[in-house]
Amino acid sequence: MPTLTPTPTDAAMKTALSSFCTGVAVITAREPDGRPAGMAVQSFSSVSLDPPLICFCPAHTSSTWPRIRAAGRFAVNVLAADQLELSRQFAVTGGDKFAGVRWRPGAGGAPLLDGALATVECELADVLDGGDHAIALGRVTSLATHRETEPLLYFRRAYGRLPRSSSSMSASMASARSRSEA
């Protein structure tokens, strides 16, 4: 029998919501002085195709979010399963998160991380209140898919990966795509 929590505690929220598997992305931007800024997030999602919008939800306590917000332009770098250490590097507070990281500037100037599965460049469209987080909406200005491999996943407070090979994943995705197009 499931445990019901009438008034959710922080611990109950974390336990229940950790049952939802997410991908991992790094949000990057260039500050006005040219320095790169970046943070790892799990709260990234597509919002709309018309207009093309995405969102992510930075914590109000983040020291990186104000720098990304001030830049007004950012990139979402969707991480691959082999980029676990990169995720950890961008998840820490302080320090030079870009130390040893290979990247190139995107069309809008935001760092595009080498090896990412995909990159989505955006202009900050709006910021909404989301309790102890902000809800950042980005208008997509450019995007690209860079490689076909498994994504980096986060589930029940741990990193993970899909238990199948990239070739079978590609085949099942292609099969699902053809069914949805029918």
Short mmCIF file of N, CA and C in Angstrom, two decimals:
data_model
loop_
_atom_site.label_atom_id
_atom_site.label_comp_id
_atom_site.label_asym_id
_atom_site.label_seq_id
_atom_site.Cartn_x
_atom_site.Cartn_y
_atom_site.Cartn_z
N MET A 1 0.84 -1.17 0.00
CA MET A 1 0.00 0.00 0.00
C MET A 1 0.89 1.24 0.00
N PRO A 2 0.63 2.21 -0.91
CA PRO A 2 1.48 3.40 -0.96
C PRO A 2 1.31 4.25 0.29
N THR A 3 2.40 4.96 0.63
CA THR A 3 2.36 5.88 1.75
C THR A 3 1.84 7.22 1.26
N LEU A 4 0.75 7.70 1.86
CA LEU A 4 0.18 8.98 1.48
C LEU A 4 0.67 10.05 2.44
N THR A 5 1.09 11.17 1.88
CA THR A 5 1.56 12.28 2.68
C THR A 5 0.65 13.46 2.42
N PRO A 6 -0.30 13.74 3.34
CA PRO A 6 -1.27 14.83 3.10
C PRO A 6 -0.60 16.20 2.98
N THR A 7 0.37 16.52 3.81
CA THR A 7 1.12 17.76 3.71
C THR A 7 2.56 17.37 3.41
N PRO A 8 2.98 17.51 2.15
CA PRO A 8 4.30 17.01 1.78
C PRO A 8 5.44 17.75 2.49
N THR A 9 6.36 16.96 3.02
CA THR A 9 7.58 17.51 3.59
C THR A 9 8.62 17.58 2.48
N ASP A 10 9.71 18.29 2.73
CA ASP A 10 10.79 18.34 1.74
C ASP A 10 11.29 16.93 1.43
N ALA A 11 11.46 16.12 2.46
CA ALA A 11 11.96 14.76 2.27
C ALA A 11 10.98 13.92 1.45
N ALA A 12 9.68 14.05 1.73
CA ALA A 12 8.68 13.29 0.98
C ALA A 12 8.66 13.75 -0.48
N MET A 13 8.77 15.04 -0.71
CA MET A 13 8.80 15.56 -2.08
C MET A 13 10.01 14.99 -2.83
N LYS A 14 11.18 15.04 -2.20
CA LYS A 14 12.40 14.55 -2.85
C LYS A 14 12.30 13.06 -3.15
N THR A 15 11.76 12.30 -2.22
CA THR A 15 11.63 10.86 -2.42
C THR A 15 10.67 10.54 -3.57
N ALA A 16 9.49 11.14 -3.55
CA ALA A 16 8.50 10.86 -4.60
C ALA A 16 8.98 11.34 -5.96
N LEU A 17 9.49 12.55 -6.02
CA LEU A 17 9.86 13.12 -7.32
C LEU A 17 11.15 12.56 -7.87
N SER A 18 11.97 11.91 -7.03
CA SER A 18 13.18 11.27 -7.54
C SER A 18 12.83 10.02 -8.35
N SER A 19 11.56 9.62 -8.32
CA SER A 19 11.10 8.47 -9.11
C SER A 19 10.93 8.83 -10.58
N PHE A 20 11.04 10.12 -10.91
CA PHE A 20 10.94 10.56 -12.29
C PHE A 20 12.35 10.71 -12.85
N CYS A 21 12.67 9.95 -13.87
CA CYS A 21 13.99 9.98 -14.50
C CYS A 21 14.11 11.23 -15.37
N THR A 22 15.24 11.91 -15.25
CA THR A 22 15.47 13.09 -16.09
C THR A 22 16.79 12.96 -16.81
N GLY A 23 16.94 13.75 -17.85
CA GLY A 23 18.22 13.90 -18.50
C GLY A 23 19.00 14.96 -17.74
N VAL A 24 20.26 15.13 -18.13
CA VAL A 24 21.11 16.13 -17.50
C VAL A 24 21.63 17.06 -18.58
N ALA A 25 21.58 18.37 -18.29
CA ALA A 25 22.08 19.37 -19.23
C ALA A 25 22.93 20.37 -18.48
N VAL A 26 23.77 21.07 -19.21
CA VAL A 26 24.55 22.17 -18.66
C VAL A 26 24.10 23.43 -19.38
N ILE A 27 23.66 24.42 -18.60
CA ILE A 27 23.26 25.71 -19.14
C ILE A 27 24.50 26.60 -19.11
N THR A 28 24.84 27.22 -20.23
CA THR A 28 26.04 28.06 -20.31
C THR A 28 25.69 29.43 -20.88
N ALA A 29 26.51 30.41 -20.53
CA ALA A 29 26.35 31.77 -21.05
C ALA A 29 27.71 32.46 -21.01
N ARG A 30 27.81 33.57 -21.70
CA ARG A 30 29.01 34.42 -21.63
C ARG A 30 28.62 35.70 -20.93
N GLU A 31 29.34 36.03 -19.89
CA GLU A 31 29.10 37.27 -19.16
C GLU A 31 29.55 38.45 -20.03
N PRO A 32 29.09 39.66 -19.72
CA PRO A 32 29.48 40.83 -20.51
C PRO A 32 31.00 41.00 -20.65
N ASP A 33 31.76 40.58 -19.64
CA ASP A 33 33.23 40.70 -19.72
C ASP A 33 33.87 39.53 -20.48
N GLY A 34 33.03 38.62 -21.02
CA GLY A 34 33.53 37.51 -21.83
C GLY A 34 33.76 36.22 -21.08
N ARG A 35 33.71 36.25 -19.75
CA ARG A 35 33.92 35.02 -18.98
C ARG A 35 32.74 34.07 -19.17
N PRO A 36 33.03 32.76 -19.29
CA PRO A 36 31.93 31.80 -19.39
C PRO A 36 31.33 31.49 -18.02
N ALA A 37 30.05 31.20 -18.00
CA ALA A 37 29.34 30.78 -16.79
C ALA A 37 28.55 29.53 -17.15
N GLY A 38 28.40 28.63 -16.19
CA GLY A 38 27.64 27.40 -16.47
C GLY A 38 27.18 26.70 -15.22
N MET A 39 26.09 25.95 -15.38
CA MET A 39 25.52 25.18 -14.27
C MET A 39 24.83 23.93 -14.81
N ALA A 40 24.93 22.84 -14.05
CA ALA A 40 24.24 21.60 -14.40
C ALA A 40 22.80 21.69 -13.93
N VAL A 41 21.87 21.16 -14.75
CA VAL A 41 20.45 21.14 -14.39
C VAL A 41 19.83 19.81 -14.80
N GLN A 42 18.79 19.44 -14.08
CA GLN A 42 17.96 18.30 -14.47
C GLN A 42 16.60 18.80 -14.92
N SER A 43 16.30 20.02 -14.59
CA SER A 43 14.97 20.58 -14.85
C SER A 43 14.95 21.32 -16.19
N PHE A 44 15.15 20.60 -17.26
CA PHE A 44 15.12 21.17 -18.60
C PHE A 44 14.00 20.50 -19.38
N SER A 45 13.25 21.29 -20.15
CA SER A 45 12.14 20.71 -20.90
C SER A 45 11.79 21.56 -22.11
N SER A 46 11.27 20.92 -23.12
CA SER A 46 10.66 21.62 -24.25
C SER A 46 9.32 22.16 -23.76
N VAL A 47 8.97 23.38 -24.18
CA VAL A 47 7.70 23.99 -23.77
C VAL A 47 6.76 24.14 -24.96
N SER A 48 7.27 24.66 -26.07
CA SER A 48 6.41 24.97 -27.21
C SER A 48 7.20 24.87 -28.51
N LEU A 49 6.51 24.43 -29.57
CA LEU A 49 7.12 24.42 -30.90
C LEU A 49 6.84 25.73 -31.64
N ASP A 50 5.71 26.36 -31.34
CA ASP A 50 5.34 27.60 -32.03
C ASP A 50 4.77 28.60 -31.03
N PRO A 51 5.56 29.54 -30.53
CA PRO A 51 6.97 29.77 -30.85
C PRO A 51 7.87 28.71 -30.18
N PRO A 52 9.09 28.55 -30.69
CA PRO A 52 9.99 27.55 -30.11
C PRO A 52 10.51 28.01 -28.74
N LEU A 53 10.03 27.35 -27.68
CA LEU A 53 10.41 27.72 -26.31
C LEU A 53 10.86 26.49 -25.53
N ILE A 54 11.82 26.71 -24.65
CA ILE A 54 12.26 25.69 -23.68
C ILE A 54 12.21 26.32 -22.30
N CYS A 55 12.38 25.49 -21.27
CA CYS A 55 12.50 26.05 -19.93
C CYS A 55 13.50 25.23 -19.12
N PHE A 56 14.03 25.88 -18.10
CA PHE A 56 14.80 25.20 -17.06
C PHE A 56 14.52 25.95 -15.77
N CYS A 57 14.81 25.30 -14.64
CA CYS A 57 14.42 25.87 -13.34
C CYS A 57 15.60 25.98 -12.39
N PRO A 58 16.30 27.12 -12.41
CA PRO A 58 17.42 27.31 -11.48
C PRO A 58 16.93 27.68 -10.08
N ALA A 59 17.65 27.22 -9.07
CA ALA A 59 17.33 27.57 -7.68
C ALA A 59 17.64 29.05 -7.44
N HIS A 60 16.83 29.68 -6.61
CA HIS A 60 17.09 31.08 -6.24
C HIS A 60 18.43 31.22 -5.52
N THR A 61 18.92 30.14 -4.92
CA THR A 61 20.18 30.18 -4.19
C THR A 61 21.40 30.01 -5.09
N SER A 62 21.19 29.74 -6.37
CA SER A 62 22.30 29.54 -7.31
C SER A 62 23.12 30.82 -7.46
N SER A 63 24.44 30.68 -7.40
CA SER A 63 25.31 31.83 -7.65
C SER A 63 25.57 32.01 -9.15
N THR A 64 25.29 31.00 -9.95
CA THR A 64 25.52 31.08 -11.39
C THR A 64 24.30 31.64 -12.12
N TRP A 65 23.10 31.35 -11.66
CA TRP A 65 21.89 31.79 -12.34
C TRP A 65 21.85 33.30 -12.58
N PRO A 66 22.19 34.16 -11.60
CA PRO A 66 22.17 35.61 -11.88
C PRO A 66 23.10 36.02 -13.02
N ARG A 67 24.22 35.32 -13.16
CA ARG A 67 25.17 35.62 -14.24
C ARG A 67 24.59 35.21 -15.59
N ILE A 68 23.91 34.07 -15.64
CA ILE A 68 23.27 33.62 -16.88
C ILE A 68 22.11 34.55 -17.22
N ARG A 69 21.33 34.90 -16.22
CA ARG A 69 20.20 35.81 -16.45
C ARG A 69 20.67 37.16 -16.99
N ALA A 70 21.73 37.70 -16.42
CA ALA A 70 22.26 39.00 -16.86
C ALA A 70 22.77 38.94 -18.30
N ALA A 71 23.27 37.78 -18.72
CA ALA A 71 23.77 37.64 -20.10
C ALA A 71 22.63 37.76 -21.11
N GLY A 72 21.44 37.27 -20.75
CA GLY A 72 20.28 37.36 -21.63
C GLY A 72 20.25 36.33 -22.75
N ARG A 73 21.33 35.66 -22.98
CA ARG A 73 21.43 34.59 -23.98
C ARG A 73 22.13 33.42 -23.31
N PHE A 74 21.72 32.22 -23.67
CA PHE A 74 22.34 31.04 -23.07
C PHE A 74 22.23 29.86 -24.02
N ALA A 75 22.96 28.81 -23.68
CA ALA A 75 22.89 27.55 -24.44
C ALA A 75 22.58 26.42 -23.47
N VAL A 76 21.79 25.48 -23.95
CA VAL A 76 21.52 24.23 -23.22
C VAL A 76 22.37 23.17 -23.91
N ASN A 77 23.24 22.53 -23.14
CA ASN A 77 24.10 21.47 -23.65
C ASN A 77 23.60 20.15 -23.06
N VAL A 78 22.96 19.32 -23.88
CA VAL A 78 22.39 18.05 -23.41
C VAL A 78 23.53 17.04 -23.33
N LEU A 79 23.75 16.49 -22.12
CA LEU A 79 24.90 15.63 -21.90
C LEU A 79 24.66 14.18 -22.27
N ALA A 80 25.75 13.55 -22.70
CA ALA A 80 25.76 12.12 -23.05
C ALA A 80 26.18 11.31 -21.82
N ALA A 81 25.91 10.02 -21.85
CA ALA A 81 26.22 9.14 -20.73
C ALA A 81 27.70 9.16 -20.37
N ASP A 82 28.57 9.42 -21.33
CA ASP A 82 30.01 9.45 -21.06
C ASP A 82 30.49 10.81 -20.52
N GLN A 83 29.55 11.70 -20.18
CA GLN A 83 29.91 13.02 -19.67
C GLN A 83 29.54 13.21 -18.19
N LEU A 84 29.53 12.12 -17.43
CA LEU A 84 29.20 12.16 -16.01
C LEU A 84 30.11 13.13 -15.26
N GLU A 85 31.41 13.07 -15.48
CA GLU A 85 32.34 13.94 -14.75
C GLU A 85 32.13 15.40 -15.13
N LEU A 86 31.76 15.67 -16.37
CA LEU A 86 31.46 17.04 -16.78
C LEU A 86 30.24 17.56 -16.02
N SER A 87 29.24 16.73 -15.86
CA SER A 87 28.06 17.11 -15.08
C SER A 87 28.45 17.45 -13.65
N ARG A 88 29.26 16.61 -13.05
CA ARG A 88 29.70 16.86 -11.67
C ARG A 88 30.50 18.15 -11.56
N GLN A 89 31.32 18.43 -12.56
CA GLN A 89 32.13 19.64 -12.55
C GLN A 89 31.25 20.90 -12.56
N PHE A 90 30.15 20.86 -13.32
CA PHE A 90 29.26 22.01 -13.42
C PHE A 90 28.21 22.04 -12.30
N ALA A 91 28.14 20.99 -11.49
CA ALA A 91 27.15 20.94 -10.40
C ALA A 91 27.67 21.55 -9.11
N VAL A 92 28.97 21.82 -9.03
CA VAL A 92 29.55 22.37 -7.81
C VAL A 92 29.36 23.88 -7.74
N THR A 93 29.43 24.41 -6.53
CA THR A 93 29.36 25.84 -6.33
C THR A 93 30.77 26.40 -6.29
N GLY A 94 30.97 27.50 -7.03
CA GLY A 94 32.27 28.17 -7.03
C GLY A 94 33.30 27.46 -7.88
N GLY A 95 34.49 28.02 -7.89
CA GLY A 95 35.59 27.46 -8.66
C GLY A 95 35.44 27.73 -10.15
N ASP A 96 36.45 27.34 -10.91
CA ASP A 96 36.44 27.51 -12.36
C ASP A 96 35.82 26.27 -12.98
N LYS A 97 34.52 26.33 -13.26
CA LYS A 97 33.81 25.18 -13.81
C LYS A 97 34.29 24.82 -15.21
N PHE A 98 34.91 25.77 -15.90
CA PHE A 98 35.36 25.53 -17.26
C PHE A 98 36.81 25.03 -17.35
N ALA A 99 37.47 24.82 -16.22
CA ALA A 99 38.86 24.34 -16.21
C ALA A 99 38.95 23.01 -16.94
N GLY A 100 39.73 22.96 -17.99
CA GLY A 100 39.93 21.74 -18.76
C GLY A 100 38.78 21.36 -19.68
N VAL A 101 37.75 22.18 -19.77
CA VAL A 101 36.58 21.87 -20.59
C VAL A 101 36.75 22.45 -21.98
N ARG A 102 36.56 21.62 -22.99
CA ARG A 102 36.65 22.08 -24.38
C ARG A 102 35.29 22.60 -24.82
N TRP A 103 35.27 23.80 -25.39
CA TRP A 103 34.04 24.41 -25.86
C TRP A 103 34.36 25.42 -26.96
N ARG A 104 33.31 25.81 -27.65
CA ARG A 104 33.42 26.84 -28.67
C ARG A 104 32.24 27.78 -28.51
N PRO A 105 32.38 29.04 -28.90
CA PRO A 105 31.24 29.95 -28.78
C PRO A 105 30.18 29.64 -29.84
N GLY A 106 28.92 29.65 -29.41
CA GLY A 106 27.81 29.47 -30.35
C GLY A 106 27.53 30.77 -31.08
N ALA A 107 26.52 30.76 -31.91
CA ALA A 107 26.15 31.95 -32.69
C ALA A 107 25.83 33.13 -31.78
N GLY A 108 25.23 32.87 -30.62
CA GLY A 108 24.90 33.93 -29.67
C GLY A 108 25.99 34.19 -28.65
N GLY A 109 27.12 33.48 -28.76
CA GLY A 109 28.23 33.68 -27.86
C GLY A 109 28.32 32.71 -26.71
N ALA A 110 27.24 32.02 -26.37
CA ALA A 110 27.25 31.09 -25.23
C ALA A 110 28.14 29.88 -25.55
N PRO A 111 28.84 29.37 -24.56
CA PRO A 111 29.69 28.20 -24.78
C PRO A 111 28.89 26.96 -25.17
N LEU A 112 29.33 26.29 -26.23
CA LEU A 112 28.78 25.01 -26.66
C LEU A 112 29.82 23.96 -26.29
N LEU A 113 29.47 23.04 -25.41
CA LEU A 113 30.41 22.06 -24.88
C LEU A 113 30.68 20.94 -25.87
N ASP A 114 31.95 20.65 -26.08
CA ASP A 114 32.33 19.54 -26.96
C ASP A 114 31.77 18.23 -26.41
N GLY A 115 31.25 17.39 -27.29
CA GLY A 115 30.76 16.08 -26.91
C GLY A 115 29.31 16.03 -26.49
N ALA A 116 28.64 17.19 -26.41
CA ALA A 116 27.22 17.19 -26.02
C ALA A 116 26.40 16.45 -27.08
N LEU A 117 25.32 15.83 -26.64
CA LEU A 117 24.41 15.16 -27.59
C LEU A 117 23.76 16.19 -28.51
N ALA A 118 23.34 17.29 -27.91
CA ALA A 118 22.67 18.36 -28.66
C ALA A 118 22.93 19.67 -27.94
N THR A 119 22.82 20.76 -28.68
CA THR A 119 22.89 22.09 -28.11
C THR A 119 21.70 22.90 -28.59
N VAL A 120 21.17 23.71 -27.68
CA VAL A 120 20.03 24.56 -27.99
C VAL A 120 20.39 25.97 -27.53
N GLU A 121 20.53 26.89 -28.48
CA GLU A 121 20.86 28.27 -28.13
C GLU A 121 19.56 29.07 -28.00
N CYS A 122 19.54 29.95 -27.00
CA CYS A 122 18.31 30.67 -26.67
C CYS A 122 18.57 32.11 -26.26
N GLU A 123 17.51 32.90 -26.41
CA GLU A 123 17.43 34.22 -25.79
C GLU A 123 16.49 34.06 -24.61
N LEU A 124 16.81 34.70 -23.49
CA LEU A 124 15.94 34.62 -22.33
C LEU A 124 14.64 35.36 -22.66
N ALA A 125 13.52 34.64 -22.63
CA ALA A 125 12.23 35.23 -23.01
C ALA A 125 11.46 35.73 -21.79
N ASP A 126 11.55 35.02 -20.66
CA ASP A 126 10.81 35.42 -19.48
C ASP A 126 11.35 34.62 -18.30
N VAL A 127 11.13 35.15 -17.10
CA VAL A 127 11.46 34.45 -15.87
C VAL A 127 10.24 34.54 -14.97
N LEU A 128 9.75 33.37 -14.56
CA LEU A 128 8.56 33.28 -13.72
C LEU A 128 8.95 32.79 -12.34
N ASP A 129 8.10 33.09 -11.35
CA ASP A 129 8.34 32.61 -10.01
C ASP A 129 7.92 31.14 -9.92
N GLY A 130 8.77 30.34 -9.34
CA GLY A 130 8.47 28.93 -9.14
C GLY A 130 8.80 28.49 -7.74
N GLY A 131 8.36 29.25 -6.74
CA GLY A 131 8.65 28.90 -5.35
C GLY A 131 10.11 29.16 -5.04
N ASP A 132 10.84 28.12 -4.62
CA ASP A 132 12.25 28.32 -4.30
C ASP A 132 13.15 28.25 -5.55
N HIS A 133 12.53 28.15 -6.71
CA HIS A 133 13.25 28.17 -7.99
C HIS A 133 12.62 29.23 -8.89
N ALA A 134 13.36 29.61 -9.92
CA ALA A 134 12.82 30.43 -11.00
C ALA A 134 12.47 29.49 -12.14
N ILE A 135 11.56 29.90 -12.99
CA ILE A 135 11.25 29.16 -14.21
C ILE A 135 11.72 30.05 -15.36
N ALA A 136 12.83 29.67 -15.96
CA ALA A 136 13.43 30.46 -17.03
C ALA A 136 12.93 29.94 -18.38
N LEU A 137 12.28 30.81 -19.14
CA LEU A 137 11.81 30.46 -20.48
C LEU A 137 12.80 31.01 -21.50
N GLY A 138 13.21 30.16 -22.42
CA GLY A 138 14.13 30.58 -23.47
C GLY A 138 13.51 30.42 -24.85
N ARG A 139 13.65 31.46 -25.68
CA ARG A 139 13.21 31.38 -27.07
C ARG A 139 14.38 30.80 -27.87
N VAL A 140 14.14 29.67 -28.53
CA VAL A 140 15.19 28.97 -29.27
C VAL A 140 15.57 29.78 -30.51
N THR A 141 16.88 30.04 -30.64
CA THR A 141 17.39 30.78 -31.81
C THR A 141 18.20 29.88 -32.74
N SER A 142 18.72 28.78 -32.19
CA SER A 142 19.53 27.86 -32.99
C SER A 142 19.63 26.55 -32.22
N LEU A 143 19.71 25.45 -32.95
CA LEU A 143 19.91 24.16 -32.29
C LEU A 143 20.59 23.19 -33.22
N ALA A 144 21.20 22.17 -32.61
CA ALA A 144 21.90 21.16 -33.41
C ALA A 144 21.99 19.86 -32.60
N THR A 145 21.93 18.75 -33.32
CA THR A 145 22.19 17.43 -32.75
C THR A 145 23.60 17.06 -33.18
N HIS A 146 24.43 16.62 -32.23
CA HIS A 146 25.84 16.40 -32.54
C HIS A 146 26.25 14.94 -32.64
N ARG A 147 25.59 14.07 -31.88
CA ARG A 147 25.96 12.65 -31.97
C ARG A 147 24.81 11.78 -31.47
N GLU A 148 24.82 10.53 -31.89
CA GLU A 148 23.80 9.54 -31.51
C GLU A 148 24.43 8.58 -30.50
N THR A 149 24.09 8.75 -29.26
CA THR A 149 24.54 7.85 -28.20
C THR A 149 23.59 8.00 -27.03
N GLU A 150 23.81 7.24 -25.97
CA GLU A 150 22.92 7.28 -24.82
C GLU A 150 23.06 8.61 -24.07
N PRO A 151 21.94 9.10 -23.50
CA PRO A 151 22.00 10.32 -22.70
C PRO A 151 22.47 10.03 -21.28
N LEU A 152 22.94 11.06 -20.60
CA LEU A 152 23.22 10.97 -19.17
C LEU A 152 21.90 11.14 -18.45
N LEU A 153 21.57 10.21 -17.57
CA LEU A 153 20.29 10.23 -16.86
C LEU A 153 20.51 10.41 -15.36
N TYR A 154 19.48 10.91 -14.70
CA TYR A 154 19.49 11.06 -13.25
C TYR A 154 18.19 10.47 -12.72
N PHE A 155 18.32 9.52 -11.77
CA PHE A 155 17.16 8.80 -11.25
C PHE A 155 17.44 8.40 -9.80
N ARG A 156 16.51 8.73 -8.92
CA ARG A 156 16.62 8.40 -7.49
C ARG A 156 17.96 8.82 -6.91
N ARG A 157 18.31 10.08 -7.21
CA ARG A 157 19.51 10.73 -6.67
C ARG A 157 20.81 10.08 -7.11
N ALA A 158 20.79 9.44 -8.28
CA ALA A 158 22.01 8.83 -8.81
C ALA A 158 22.03 8.96 -10.33
N TYR A 159 23.22 9.01 -10.88
CA TYR A 159 23.37 9.02 -12.33
C TYR A 159 23.14 7.62 -12.88
N GLY A 160 22.70 7.56 -14.12
CA GLY A 160 22.47 6.26 -14.74
C GLY A 160 22.54 6.36 -16.25
N ARG A 161 22.27 5.24 -16.88
CA ARG A 161 22.26 5.20 -18.35
C ARG A 161 21.28 4.14 -18.80
N LEU A 162 20.91 4.22 -20.05
CA LEU A 162 19.99 3.23 -20.60
C LEU A 162 20.69 1.89 -20.68
N PRO A 163 20.00 0.79 -20.42
CA PRO A 163 20.64 -0.52 -20.38
C PRO A 163 20.76 -1.19 -21.75
N ARG A 164 20.71 -0.40 -22.80
CA ARG A 164 20.82 -1.02 -24.14
C ARG A 164 21.86 -0.29 -24.94
N SER A 165 22.27 -0.90 -26.04
CA SER A 165 23.31 -0.30 -26.87
C SER A 165 22.73 0.85 -27.68
N SER A 166 23.61 1.72 -28.16
CA SER A 166 23.15 2.87 -28.93
C SER A 166 22.52 2.43 -30.25
N SER A 167 22.98 1.29 -30.81
CA SER A 167 22.39 0.85 -32.07
C SER A 167 20.96 0.38 -31.87
N SER A 168 20.69 -0.34 -30.75
CA SER A 168 19.31 -0.76 -30.52
C SER A 168 18.46 0.42 -30.12
N MET A 169 19.06 1.41 -29.41
CA MET A 169 18.32 2.61 -29.04
C MET A 169 17.94 3.38 -30.31
N SER A 170 18.88 3.51 -31.24
CA SER A 170 18.58 4.22 -32.48
C SER A 170 17.50 3.50 -33.28
N ALA A 171 17.56 2.16 -33.30
CA ALA A 171 16.56 1.39 -34.03
C ALA A 171 15.18 1.55 -33.40
N SER A 172 15.11 1.50 -32.05
CA SER A 172 13.81 1.63 -31.41
C SER A 172 13.29 3.06 -31.54
N MET A 173 14.19 4.06 -31.52
CA MET A 173 13.74 5.44 -31.71
C MET A 173 13.24 5.64 -33.14
N ALA A 174 13.93 5.05 -34.11
CA ALA A 174 13.51 5.17 -35.50
C ALA A 174 12.16 4.50 -35.70
N SER A 175 11.96 3.33 -35.04
CA SER A 175 10.68 2.64 -35.13
C SER A 175 9.57 3.48 -34.51
N ALA A 176 9.84 4.07 -33.36
CA ALA A 176 8.84 4.92 -32.70
C ALA A 176 8.54 6.15 -33.55
N ARG A 177 9.59 6.72 -34.17
CA ARG A 177 9.40 7.89 -35.04
C ARG A 177 8.51 7.55 -36.22
N SER A 178 8.75 6.38 -36.85
CA SER A 178 7.95 6.03 -38.02
C SER A 178 6.50 5.75 -37.62
N ARG A 179 6.27 5.17 -36.43
CA ARG A 179 4.90 4.95 -35.96
C ARG A 179 4.20 6.28 -35.70
N SER A 180 4.91 7.26 -35.13
CA SER A 180 4.27 8.54 -34.81
C SER A 180 4.01 9.38 -36.06
N GLU A 181 4.76 9.13 -37.13
CA GLU A 181 4.57 9.87 -38.36
C GLU A 181 3.46 9.27 -39.22
N ALA A 182 3.04 8.05 -38.87
CA ALA A 182 2.02 7.36 -39.68
C ALA A 182 0.63 7.91 -39.43
#
